Coordinates of C-alpha atoms and ligand atoms in Angstrom, one line a residue:
X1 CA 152.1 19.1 -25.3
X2 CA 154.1 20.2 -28.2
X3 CA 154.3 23.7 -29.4
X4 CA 155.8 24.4 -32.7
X5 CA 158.1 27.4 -33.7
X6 CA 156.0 28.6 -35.8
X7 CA 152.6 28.2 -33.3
X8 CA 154.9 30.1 -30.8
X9 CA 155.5 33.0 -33.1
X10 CA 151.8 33.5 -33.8
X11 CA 151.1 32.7 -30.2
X12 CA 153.5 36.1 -29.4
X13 CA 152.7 38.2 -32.0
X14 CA 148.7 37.7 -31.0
X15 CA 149.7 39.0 -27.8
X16 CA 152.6 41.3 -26.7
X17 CA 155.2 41.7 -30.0
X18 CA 152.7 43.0 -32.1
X19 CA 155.2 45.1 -34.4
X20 CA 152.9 47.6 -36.1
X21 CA 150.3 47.2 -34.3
X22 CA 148.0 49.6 -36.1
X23 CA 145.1 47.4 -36.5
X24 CA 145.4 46.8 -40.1
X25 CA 146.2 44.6 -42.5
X26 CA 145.0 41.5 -40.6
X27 CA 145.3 39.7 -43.8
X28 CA 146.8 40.7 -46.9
X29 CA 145.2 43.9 -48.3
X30 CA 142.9 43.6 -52.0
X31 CA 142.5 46.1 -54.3
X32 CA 143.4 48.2 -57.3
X33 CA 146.4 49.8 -58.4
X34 CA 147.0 51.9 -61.7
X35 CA 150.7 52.0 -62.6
X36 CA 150.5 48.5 -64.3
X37 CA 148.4 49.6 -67.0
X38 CA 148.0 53.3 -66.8
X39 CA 151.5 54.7 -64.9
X40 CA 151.1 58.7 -65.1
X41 CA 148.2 58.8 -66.7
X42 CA 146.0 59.6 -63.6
X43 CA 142.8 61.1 -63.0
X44 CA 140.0 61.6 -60.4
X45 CA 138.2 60.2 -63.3
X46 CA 140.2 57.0 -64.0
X47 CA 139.4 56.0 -60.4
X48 CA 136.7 56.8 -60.1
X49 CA 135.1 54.9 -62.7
X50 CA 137.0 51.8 -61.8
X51 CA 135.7 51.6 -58.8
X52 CA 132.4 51.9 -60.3
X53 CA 133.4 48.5 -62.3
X54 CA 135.1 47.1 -59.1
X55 CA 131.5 47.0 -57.3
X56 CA 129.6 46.1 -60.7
X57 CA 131.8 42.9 -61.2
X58 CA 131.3 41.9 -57.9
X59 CA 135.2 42.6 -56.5
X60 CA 134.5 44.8 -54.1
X61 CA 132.4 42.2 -52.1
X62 CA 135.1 39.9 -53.2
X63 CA 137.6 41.9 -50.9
X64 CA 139.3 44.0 -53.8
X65 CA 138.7 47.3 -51.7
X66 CA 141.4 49.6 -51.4
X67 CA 141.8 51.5 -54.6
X68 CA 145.2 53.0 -55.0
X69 CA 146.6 55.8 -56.5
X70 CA 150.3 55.6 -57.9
X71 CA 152.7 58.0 -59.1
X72 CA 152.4 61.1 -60.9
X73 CA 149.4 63.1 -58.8
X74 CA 151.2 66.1 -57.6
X75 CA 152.0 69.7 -58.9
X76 CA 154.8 70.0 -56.5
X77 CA 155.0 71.9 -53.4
X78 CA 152.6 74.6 -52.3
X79 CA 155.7 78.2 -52.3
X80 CA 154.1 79.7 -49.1
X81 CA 153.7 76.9 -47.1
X82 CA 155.8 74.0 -48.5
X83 CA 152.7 71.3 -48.5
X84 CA 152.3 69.2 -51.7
X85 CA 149.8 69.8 -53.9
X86 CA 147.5 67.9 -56.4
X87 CA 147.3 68.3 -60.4
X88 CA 144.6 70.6 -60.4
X89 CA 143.9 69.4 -64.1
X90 CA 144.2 65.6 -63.2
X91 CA 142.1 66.0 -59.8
X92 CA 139.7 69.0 -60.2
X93 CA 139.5 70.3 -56.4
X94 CA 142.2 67.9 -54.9
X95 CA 142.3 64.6 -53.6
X96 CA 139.8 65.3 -50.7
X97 CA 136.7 65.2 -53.3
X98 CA 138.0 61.9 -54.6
X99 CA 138.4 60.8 -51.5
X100 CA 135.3 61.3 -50.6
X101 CA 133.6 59.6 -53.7
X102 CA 135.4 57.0 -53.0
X103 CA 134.6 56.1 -49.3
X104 CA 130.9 57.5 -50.6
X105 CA 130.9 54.2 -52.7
X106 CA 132.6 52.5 -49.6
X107 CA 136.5 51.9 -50.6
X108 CA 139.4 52.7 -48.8
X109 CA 141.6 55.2 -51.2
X110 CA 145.3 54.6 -51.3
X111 CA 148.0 57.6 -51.5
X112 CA 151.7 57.6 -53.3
X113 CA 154.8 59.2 -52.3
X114 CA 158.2 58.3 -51.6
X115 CA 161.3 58.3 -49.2
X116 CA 163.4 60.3 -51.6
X117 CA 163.6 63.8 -52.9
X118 CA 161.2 63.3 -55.6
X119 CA 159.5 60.1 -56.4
X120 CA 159.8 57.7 -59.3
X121 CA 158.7 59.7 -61.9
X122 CA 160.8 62.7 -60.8
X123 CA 157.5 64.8 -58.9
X124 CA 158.2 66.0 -55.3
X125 CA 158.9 63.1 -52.6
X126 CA 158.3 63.3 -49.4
X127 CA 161.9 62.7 -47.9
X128 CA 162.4 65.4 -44.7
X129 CA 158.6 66.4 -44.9
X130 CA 157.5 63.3 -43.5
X131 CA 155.5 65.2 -40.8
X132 CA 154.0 67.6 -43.5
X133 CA 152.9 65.3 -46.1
X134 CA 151.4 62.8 -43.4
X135 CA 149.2 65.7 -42.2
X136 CA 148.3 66.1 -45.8
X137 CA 147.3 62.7 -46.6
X138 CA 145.6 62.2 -43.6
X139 CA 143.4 65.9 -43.8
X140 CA 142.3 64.2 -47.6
X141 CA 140.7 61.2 -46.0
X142 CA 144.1 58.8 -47.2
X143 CA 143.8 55.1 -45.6
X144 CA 146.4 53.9 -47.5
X145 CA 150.0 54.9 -47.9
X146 CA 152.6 53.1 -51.0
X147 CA 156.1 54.4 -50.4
X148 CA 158.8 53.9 -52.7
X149 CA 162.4 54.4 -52.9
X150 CA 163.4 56.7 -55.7
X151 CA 166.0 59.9 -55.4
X152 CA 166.6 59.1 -51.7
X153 CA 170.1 61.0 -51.7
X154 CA 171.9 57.9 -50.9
X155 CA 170.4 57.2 -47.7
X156 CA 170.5 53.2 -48.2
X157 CA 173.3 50.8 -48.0
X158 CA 172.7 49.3 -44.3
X159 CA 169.4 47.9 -43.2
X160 CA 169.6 50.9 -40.3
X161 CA 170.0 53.7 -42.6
X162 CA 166.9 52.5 -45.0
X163 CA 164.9 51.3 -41.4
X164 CA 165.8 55.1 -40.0
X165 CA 164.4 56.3 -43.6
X166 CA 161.1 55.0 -43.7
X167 CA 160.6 54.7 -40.1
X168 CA 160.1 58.5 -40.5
X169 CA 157.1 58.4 -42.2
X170 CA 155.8 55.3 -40.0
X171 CA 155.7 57.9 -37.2
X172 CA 154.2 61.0 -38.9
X173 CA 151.6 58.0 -40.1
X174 CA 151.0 57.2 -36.6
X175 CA 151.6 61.0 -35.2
X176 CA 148.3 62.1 -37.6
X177 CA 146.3 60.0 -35.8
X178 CA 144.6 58.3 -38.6
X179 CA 144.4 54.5 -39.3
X180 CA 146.6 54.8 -42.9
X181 CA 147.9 51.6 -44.4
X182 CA 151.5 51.4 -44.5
X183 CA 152.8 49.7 -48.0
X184 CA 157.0 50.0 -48.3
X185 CA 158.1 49.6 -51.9
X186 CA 162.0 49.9 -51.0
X187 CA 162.2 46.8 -53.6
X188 CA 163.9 44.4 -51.0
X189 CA 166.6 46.7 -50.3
X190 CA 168.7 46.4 -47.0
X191 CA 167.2 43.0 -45.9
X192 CA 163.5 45.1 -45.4
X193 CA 161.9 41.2 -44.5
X194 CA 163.9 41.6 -41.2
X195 CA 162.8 45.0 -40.5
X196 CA 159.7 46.1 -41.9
X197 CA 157.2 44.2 -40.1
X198 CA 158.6 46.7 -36.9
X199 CA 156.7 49.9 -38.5
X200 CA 154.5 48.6 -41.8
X201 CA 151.6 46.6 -42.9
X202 CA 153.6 45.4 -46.3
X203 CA 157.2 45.5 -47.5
X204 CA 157.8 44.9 -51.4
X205 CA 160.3 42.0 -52.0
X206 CA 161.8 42.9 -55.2
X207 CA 162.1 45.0 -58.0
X208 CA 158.6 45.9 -60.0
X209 CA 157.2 42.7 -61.5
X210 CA 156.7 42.9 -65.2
X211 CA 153.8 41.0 -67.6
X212 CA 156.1 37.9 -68.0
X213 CA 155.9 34.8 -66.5
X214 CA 159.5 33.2 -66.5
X215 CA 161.5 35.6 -69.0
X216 CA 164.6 36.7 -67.6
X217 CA 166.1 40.2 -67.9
X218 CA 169.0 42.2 -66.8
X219 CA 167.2 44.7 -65.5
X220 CA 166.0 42.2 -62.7
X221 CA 169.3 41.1 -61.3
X222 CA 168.1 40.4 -57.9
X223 CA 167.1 37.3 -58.0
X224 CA 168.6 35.3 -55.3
X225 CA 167.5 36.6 -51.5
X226 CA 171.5 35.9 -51.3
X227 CA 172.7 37.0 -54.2
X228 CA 175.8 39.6 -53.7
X229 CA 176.1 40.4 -57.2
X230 CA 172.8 41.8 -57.0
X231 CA 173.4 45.5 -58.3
X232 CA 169.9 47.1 -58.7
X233 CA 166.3 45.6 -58.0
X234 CA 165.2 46.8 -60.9
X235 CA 162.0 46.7 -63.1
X236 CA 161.4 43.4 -65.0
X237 CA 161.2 40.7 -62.7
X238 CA 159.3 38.1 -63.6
X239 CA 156.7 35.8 -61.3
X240 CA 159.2 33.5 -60.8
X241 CA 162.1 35.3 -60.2
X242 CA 159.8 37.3 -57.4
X243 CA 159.0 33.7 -56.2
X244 CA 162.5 32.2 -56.1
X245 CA 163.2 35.6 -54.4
X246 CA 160.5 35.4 -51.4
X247 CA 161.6 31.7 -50.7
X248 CA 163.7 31.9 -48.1
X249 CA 161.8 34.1 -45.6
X250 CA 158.0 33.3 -46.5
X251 CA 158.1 32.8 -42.5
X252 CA 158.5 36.8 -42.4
X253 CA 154.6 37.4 -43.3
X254 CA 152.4 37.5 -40.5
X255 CA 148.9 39.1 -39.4
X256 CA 149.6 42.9 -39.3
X257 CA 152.6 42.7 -42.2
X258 CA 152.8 41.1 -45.2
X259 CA 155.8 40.1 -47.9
X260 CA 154.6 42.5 -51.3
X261 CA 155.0 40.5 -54.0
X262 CA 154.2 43.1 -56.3
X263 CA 150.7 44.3 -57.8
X264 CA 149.3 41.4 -59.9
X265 CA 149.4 41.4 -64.2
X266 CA 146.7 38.9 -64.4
X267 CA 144.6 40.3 -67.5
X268 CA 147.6 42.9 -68.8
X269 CA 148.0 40.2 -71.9
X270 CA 151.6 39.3 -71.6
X271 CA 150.9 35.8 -70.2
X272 CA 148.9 32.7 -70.8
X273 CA 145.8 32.0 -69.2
X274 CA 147.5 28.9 -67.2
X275 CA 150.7 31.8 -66.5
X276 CA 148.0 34.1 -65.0
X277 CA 146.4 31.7 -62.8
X278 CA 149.8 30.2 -61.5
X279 CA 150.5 33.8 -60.6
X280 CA 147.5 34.1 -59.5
X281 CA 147.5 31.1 -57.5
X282 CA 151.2 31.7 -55.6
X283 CA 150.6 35.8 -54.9
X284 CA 147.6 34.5 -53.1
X285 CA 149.3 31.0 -51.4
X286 CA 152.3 33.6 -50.5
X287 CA 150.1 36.1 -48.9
X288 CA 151.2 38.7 -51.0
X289 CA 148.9 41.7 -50.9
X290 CA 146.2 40.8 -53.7
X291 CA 146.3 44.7 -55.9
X292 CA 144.8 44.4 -59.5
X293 CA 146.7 46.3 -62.3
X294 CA 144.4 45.8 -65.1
X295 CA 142.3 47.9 -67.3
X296 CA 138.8 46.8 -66.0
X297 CA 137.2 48.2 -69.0
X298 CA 138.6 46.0 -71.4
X299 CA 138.5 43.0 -69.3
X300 CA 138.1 39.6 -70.5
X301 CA 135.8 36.8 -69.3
X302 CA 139.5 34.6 -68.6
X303 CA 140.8 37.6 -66.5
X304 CA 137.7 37.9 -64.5
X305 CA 137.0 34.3 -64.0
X306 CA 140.6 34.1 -62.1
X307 CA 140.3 36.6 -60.1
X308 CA 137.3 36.5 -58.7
X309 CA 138.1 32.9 -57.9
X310 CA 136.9 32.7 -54.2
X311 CA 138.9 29.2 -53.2
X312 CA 142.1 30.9 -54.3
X313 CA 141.5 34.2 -52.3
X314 CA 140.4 32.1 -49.2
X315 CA 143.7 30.9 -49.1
X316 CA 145.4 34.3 -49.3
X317 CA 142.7 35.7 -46.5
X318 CA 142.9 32.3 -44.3
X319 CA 142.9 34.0 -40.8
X320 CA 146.3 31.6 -40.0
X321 CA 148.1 34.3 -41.9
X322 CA 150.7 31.7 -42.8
X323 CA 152.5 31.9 -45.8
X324 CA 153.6 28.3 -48.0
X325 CA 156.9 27.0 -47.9
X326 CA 158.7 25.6 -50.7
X327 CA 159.6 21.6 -50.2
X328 CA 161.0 20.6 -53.1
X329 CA 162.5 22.3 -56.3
X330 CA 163.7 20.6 -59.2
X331 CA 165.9 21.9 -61.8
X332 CA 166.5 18.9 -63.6
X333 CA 163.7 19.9 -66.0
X334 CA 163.3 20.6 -69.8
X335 CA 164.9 24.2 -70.1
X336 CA 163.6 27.1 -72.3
X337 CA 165.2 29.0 -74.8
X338 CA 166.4 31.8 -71.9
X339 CA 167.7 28.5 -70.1
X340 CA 164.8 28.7 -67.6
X341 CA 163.6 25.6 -66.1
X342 CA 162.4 24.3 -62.9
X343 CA 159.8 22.9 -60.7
X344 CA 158.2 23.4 -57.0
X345 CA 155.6 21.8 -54.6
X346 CA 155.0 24.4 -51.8
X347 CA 152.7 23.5 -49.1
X348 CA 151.4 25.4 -46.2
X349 CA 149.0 25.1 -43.5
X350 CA 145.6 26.2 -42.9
X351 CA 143.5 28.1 -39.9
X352 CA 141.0 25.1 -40.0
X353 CA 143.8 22.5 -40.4
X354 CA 143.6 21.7 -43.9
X355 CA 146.7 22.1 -46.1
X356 CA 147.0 23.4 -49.0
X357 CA 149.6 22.0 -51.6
X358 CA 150.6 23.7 -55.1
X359 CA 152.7 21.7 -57.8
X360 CA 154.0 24.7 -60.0
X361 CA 155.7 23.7 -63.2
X362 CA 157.7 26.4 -64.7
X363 CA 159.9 23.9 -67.1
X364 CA 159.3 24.0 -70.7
X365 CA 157.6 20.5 -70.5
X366 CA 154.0 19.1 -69.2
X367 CA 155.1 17.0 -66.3
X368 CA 154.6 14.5 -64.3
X369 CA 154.7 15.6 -60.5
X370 CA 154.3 14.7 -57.2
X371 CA 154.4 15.1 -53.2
X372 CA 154.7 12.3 -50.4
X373 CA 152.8 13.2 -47.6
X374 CA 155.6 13.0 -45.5
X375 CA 157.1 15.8 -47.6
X376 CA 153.7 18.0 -47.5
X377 CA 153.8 18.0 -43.8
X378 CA 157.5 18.3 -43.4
X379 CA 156.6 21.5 -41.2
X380 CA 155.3 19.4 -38.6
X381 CA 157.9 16.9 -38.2
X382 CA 160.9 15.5 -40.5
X383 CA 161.1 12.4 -41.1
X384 CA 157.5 11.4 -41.6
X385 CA 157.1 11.8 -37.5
X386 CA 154.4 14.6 -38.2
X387 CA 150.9 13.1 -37.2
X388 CA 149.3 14.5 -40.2
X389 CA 151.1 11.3 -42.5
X390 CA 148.8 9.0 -40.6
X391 CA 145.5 10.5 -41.5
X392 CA 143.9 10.2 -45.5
X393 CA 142.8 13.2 -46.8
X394 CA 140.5 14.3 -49.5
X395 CA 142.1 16.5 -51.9
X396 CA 140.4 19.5 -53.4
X397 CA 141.3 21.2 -56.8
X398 CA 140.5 24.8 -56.3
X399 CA 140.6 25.1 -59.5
X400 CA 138.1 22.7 -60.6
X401 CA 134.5 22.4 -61.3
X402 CA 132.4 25.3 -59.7
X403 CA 135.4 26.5 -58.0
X404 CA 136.1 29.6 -61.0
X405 CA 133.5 30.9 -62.8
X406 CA 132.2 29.3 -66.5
X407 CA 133.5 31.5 -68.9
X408 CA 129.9 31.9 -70.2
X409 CA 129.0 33.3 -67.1
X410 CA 132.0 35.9 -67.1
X411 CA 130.6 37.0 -70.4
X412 CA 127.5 37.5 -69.0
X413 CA 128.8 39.4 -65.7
X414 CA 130.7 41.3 -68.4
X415 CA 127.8 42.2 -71.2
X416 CA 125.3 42.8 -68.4
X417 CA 124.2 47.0 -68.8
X418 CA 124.6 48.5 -65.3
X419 CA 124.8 47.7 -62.0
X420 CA 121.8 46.5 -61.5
X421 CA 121.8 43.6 -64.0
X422 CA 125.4 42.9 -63.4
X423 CA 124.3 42.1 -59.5
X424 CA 121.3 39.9 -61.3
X425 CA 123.6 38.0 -63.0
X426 CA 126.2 37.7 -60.2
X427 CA 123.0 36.8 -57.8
X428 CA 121.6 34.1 -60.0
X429 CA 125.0 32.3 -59.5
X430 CA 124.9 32.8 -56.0
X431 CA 128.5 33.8 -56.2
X432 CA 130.7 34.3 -53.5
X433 CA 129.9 37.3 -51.5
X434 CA 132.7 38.5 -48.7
X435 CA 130.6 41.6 -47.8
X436 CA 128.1 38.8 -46.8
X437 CA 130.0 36.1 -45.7
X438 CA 133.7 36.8 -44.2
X439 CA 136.5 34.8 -45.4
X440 CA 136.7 33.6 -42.2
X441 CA 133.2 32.6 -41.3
X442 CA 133.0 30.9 -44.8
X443 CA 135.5 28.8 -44.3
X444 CA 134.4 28.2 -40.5
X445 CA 130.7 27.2 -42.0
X446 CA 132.3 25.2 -45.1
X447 CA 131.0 26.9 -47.1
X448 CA 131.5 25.1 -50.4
X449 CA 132.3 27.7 -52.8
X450 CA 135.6 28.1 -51.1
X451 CA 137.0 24.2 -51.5
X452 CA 137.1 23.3 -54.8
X453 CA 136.3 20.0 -56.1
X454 CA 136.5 17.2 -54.7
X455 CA 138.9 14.6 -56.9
X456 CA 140.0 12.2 -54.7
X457 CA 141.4 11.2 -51.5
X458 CA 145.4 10.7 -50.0
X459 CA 145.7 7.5 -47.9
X460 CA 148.0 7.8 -45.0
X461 CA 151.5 7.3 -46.1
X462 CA 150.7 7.8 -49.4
X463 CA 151.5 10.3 -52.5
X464 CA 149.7 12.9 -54.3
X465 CA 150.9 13.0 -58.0
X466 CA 149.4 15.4 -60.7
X467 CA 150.0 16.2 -64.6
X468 CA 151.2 19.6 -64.7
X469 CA 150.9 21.6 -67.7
X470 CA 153.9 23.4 -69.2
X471 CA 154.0 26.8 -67.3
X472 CA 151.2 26.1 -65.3
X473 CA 150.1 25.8 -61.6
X474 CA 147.9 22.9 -59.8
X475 CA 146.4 23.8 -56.2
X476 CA 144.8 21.3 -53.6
X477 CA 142.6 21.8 -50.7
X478 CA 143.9 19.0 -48.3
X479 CA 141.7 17.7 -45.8
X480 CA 141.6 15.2 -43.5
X481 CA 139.2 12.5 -43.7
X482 CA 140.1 10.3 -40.9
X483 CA 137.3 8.0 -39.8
X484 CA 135.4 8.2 -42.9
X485 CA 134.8 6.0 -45.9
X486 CA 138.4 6.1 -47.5
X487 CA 137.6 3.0 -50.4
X488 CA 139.6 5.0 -52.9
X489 CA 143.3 4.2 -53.4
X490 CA 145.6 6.9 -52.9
X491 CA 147.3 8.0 -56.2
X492 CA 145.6 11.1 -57.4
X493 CA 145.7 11.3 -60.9
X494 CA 144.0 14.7 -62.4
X495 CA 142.6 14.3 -65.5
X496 CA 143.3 17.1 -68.0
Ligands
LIG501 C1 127.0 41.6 -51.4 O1 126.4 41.7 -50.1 C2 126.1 43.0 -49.7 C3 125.5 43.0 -48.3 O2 124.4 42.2 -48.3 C4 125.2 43.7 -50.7 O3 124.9 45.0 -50.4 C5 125.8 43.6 -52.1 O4 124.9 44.1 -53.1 C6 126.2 42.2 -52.5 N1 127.0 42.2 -53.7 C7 126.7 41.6 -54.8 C8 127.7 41.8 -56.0 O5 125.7 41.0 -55.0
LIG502 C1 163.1 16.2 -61.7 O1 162.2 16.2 -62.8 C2 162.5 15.3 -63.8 C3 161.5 15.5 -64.9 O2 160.2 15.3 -64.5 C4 162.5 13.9 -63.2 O3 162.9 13.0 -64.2 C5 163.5 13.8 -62.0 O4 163.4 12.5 -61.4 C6 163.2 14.9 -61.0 N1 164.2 14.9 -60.0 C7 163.9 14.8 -58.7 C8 165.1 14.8 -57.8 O5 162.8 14.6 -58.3

């Protein structure tokens, strides 16, 4: 019997080494978050009638449930008894009514602060009144806690020193009593992949992702895992400077604690529809929390036909909880005018066995690419000794036919009046329905709204190759078909 590395770590953290160990967080949490679009301006209002368009578009059955409130709530600290206190103008009667309105309309409501003296936008942080401002949040009905890093007097520079920091807050979460989502955002400071899986549910990679897909900026210098010239985080990473960052320790993510990636920008307008859905695509394939930052009033049918794409989010809530690797980068690629250039295949491995396999092209070219199967299954044995290469296996785009939703019918789900006819339209195309049908027990059952289309088939041994479009993502459903029918040859050729 063999017993992989990786089979042994999930074997363990099932079991005893459970770091968090809160019960949440199972897979990577789904929901809404405001600062992308809306940063201070918050209201009681402004979530609550997004969650209202959350349930109408059918994303809260689609898992999108936790709706978070960012920065920029508070009106400072209560004078007699030193407890923070809510904008009285932005959330008539506190956050215990929204609270309630919101777990009324059955979502989890997410909280802000942050490990500092005051958070990002200079209100009061919750740095020494840990204890305090736990009892607070949990008292309003909070199930959901992001923490960032601002104004924290210096207290960073060693992994221990940050871990000490917001291991503070881990224990006033636990110490109230109340299951509350823990979400770091220290930005990837002091190496948080090798310590925040001990006391939280998610731990932010990088510096705050920005509406661009490749551009690169100085005020993202932390690019490289490695990098020791990296001076700041920062605030305008792009998605692939977040991805080239998360590379080396995709491994970190496990059920219970997730690599953050950052909230998504799909729909904020600074990308191209193929930009969104690579994004898309890799937050999901990296199990990266899945938080929407996008007005919801003015969506468009593109926006909501990505994400409410069920194939893609089945591979982000695949019970396996395993994260894709990168096998192969290429640099050697037509370069944009920022000098940017390169390509990936990632691949990763799925609770039923399948794999799934992304070609992302982020050259300034369409290209031709491709993936030996010895390469896709290089997890499982180097060298083309994995058992895996021996078996054919159909491929499935899950981006194909009657994987996403036809723009027509986005329209619809968006001109529909109401609720009610909303549903009608979501019901009449029997669209995917997580409230109803797990994740889990979809994929269990087969069911086939989460695999795609079917375009083909691998023969052991061989290759799957693919045209990728300039900036642009392809994603395959591999799975083995050993013992059937496999007539068809073995180069894969998409047709676009
Ligand atoms: C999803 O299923 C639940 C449970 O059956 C149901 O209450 C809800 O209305 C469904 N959602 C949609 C968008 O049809
Ligand atoms: C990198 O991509 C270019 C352009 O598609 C290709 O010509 C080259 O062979 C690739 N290099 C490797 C090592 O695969």
């Amino acid at each position: 019997m063999r017993f992989s590395r990786e089979g042994l770590l999930v074997a363990l953290s099932t079991s005893t080494v459970q770091a968090v160990n809160n019960g949440l967080a199972r897979t990577p949490q789904m929901g809404w978050n405001n600062w992308n679009t809306f940063a201070c301006s918050v209201s009681s209002a402004l979530l609550t009638s997004t969650a209202q368009l959350l349930t109408e578009y059918g994303l809260q059955d689609l898992g999108y449930k936790y709706v978070v409130l960012d920065d920029c709530w508070s009106a400072g600290r209560d004078e007699a008894d030193g407890r923070l206190v809510a904008d009285e103008a932005k959330f008539p009667g506190g956050m215990k009514p929204l609270a309630d309105a919101l777990h009324e309309k059955g979502f989890l409501f997410g909280m802000y602060s942050s490990a500092g003296e005051m958070t990002c936008a200079r209100y009061a942080g919750s740095l020494d009144h840990e204890e305090a401002d736990a009892a607070s949040f949990a008292s309003w009905g909070v199930d959901y806690l992001k923490y960032d890093n601002c104004y924290h007097m210096g207290r960073f520079g060693t992994p221990l020193i940050s871990f000490d920091r917001f291991n503070a807050m881990a224990k006033a979460l636990k110490k109230t009593g109340r299951a509350i989502l823990y979400s770091l955002c220290s930005w990837g400071e002091d190496y948080v992949h090798t310590w925040g899986g001990s006391i939280a549910n998610s731990w932010r990679v990088s510096g705050d992702i920005y509406d661009s897909f490749a551009r690169p900026d100085d005020l993202c210098s932390c690019t490289d895992a490695a990098d020791p010239a990296c001076i700041a985080p920062g605030t305008h990473c792009s998605v692939l400077a977040i991805i080239n960052k998360v590379a080396p320790y995709i491994d970190r993510g496990l059920p219970g604690g997730w690599n953050d990636l950052d909230m998504l920008e799909v729909g904020h307008g600074g990308m191209t529809e193929e930009e969104y859905k690579a994004h898309f695509s890799m937050w999901a394939a990296l199990k990266s929390p899945l938080l929407l930052g996008n007005d919801l009033r003015i969506m468009t049918p593109s926006t909501l036909t990505i994400i409410t794409n069920p194939a893609i989010i089945a591979l982000n809530q695949d019970p396996r909880g395993r994260a894709v690797q990168r096998i192969s980068r290429n640099t050697s690629v037509p370069k944009d005018r920022y000098g940017v250039g390169e390509t990936h295949v990632w691949s990763g491995p799925l609770a039923n066995g399948d794999q799934v396999v992304i070609f992302l092209n982020a050259a300034d070219a369409d290209l031709d690419m491709s993936a030996s199967l010895e390469d896709i299954f290089i997890m499982d044995g180097v060298g083309g000794t994995a058992a895996q290469v021996r078996q054919d296996w159909a491929v499935h785009d899950l981006w194909g036919k009657g994987a996403r939703m036809e723009t027509e019918d986005a329209r619809r789900v968006l001109d529909a009046e109401g609720q009610e006819a909303r549903r009608a339209v979501l019901k009449r195309l029997g669209w995917y329905n997580a409230t109803e049908v797990p994740y889990a027990e979809g994929l269990r059952r087969r069911d086939p709204r989460l695999f795609g289309e079917k375009i083909g088939v691998v023969e052991k041994g061989g290759d799957l190759s693919v045209r990728v479009p300039r900036h642009a993502a392809k994603v395959f459903r591999l799975q083995s078909v050993s013992g059937e029918d496999t007539a068809r040859k073995s180069l894969v050729r998409d047709e676009l």
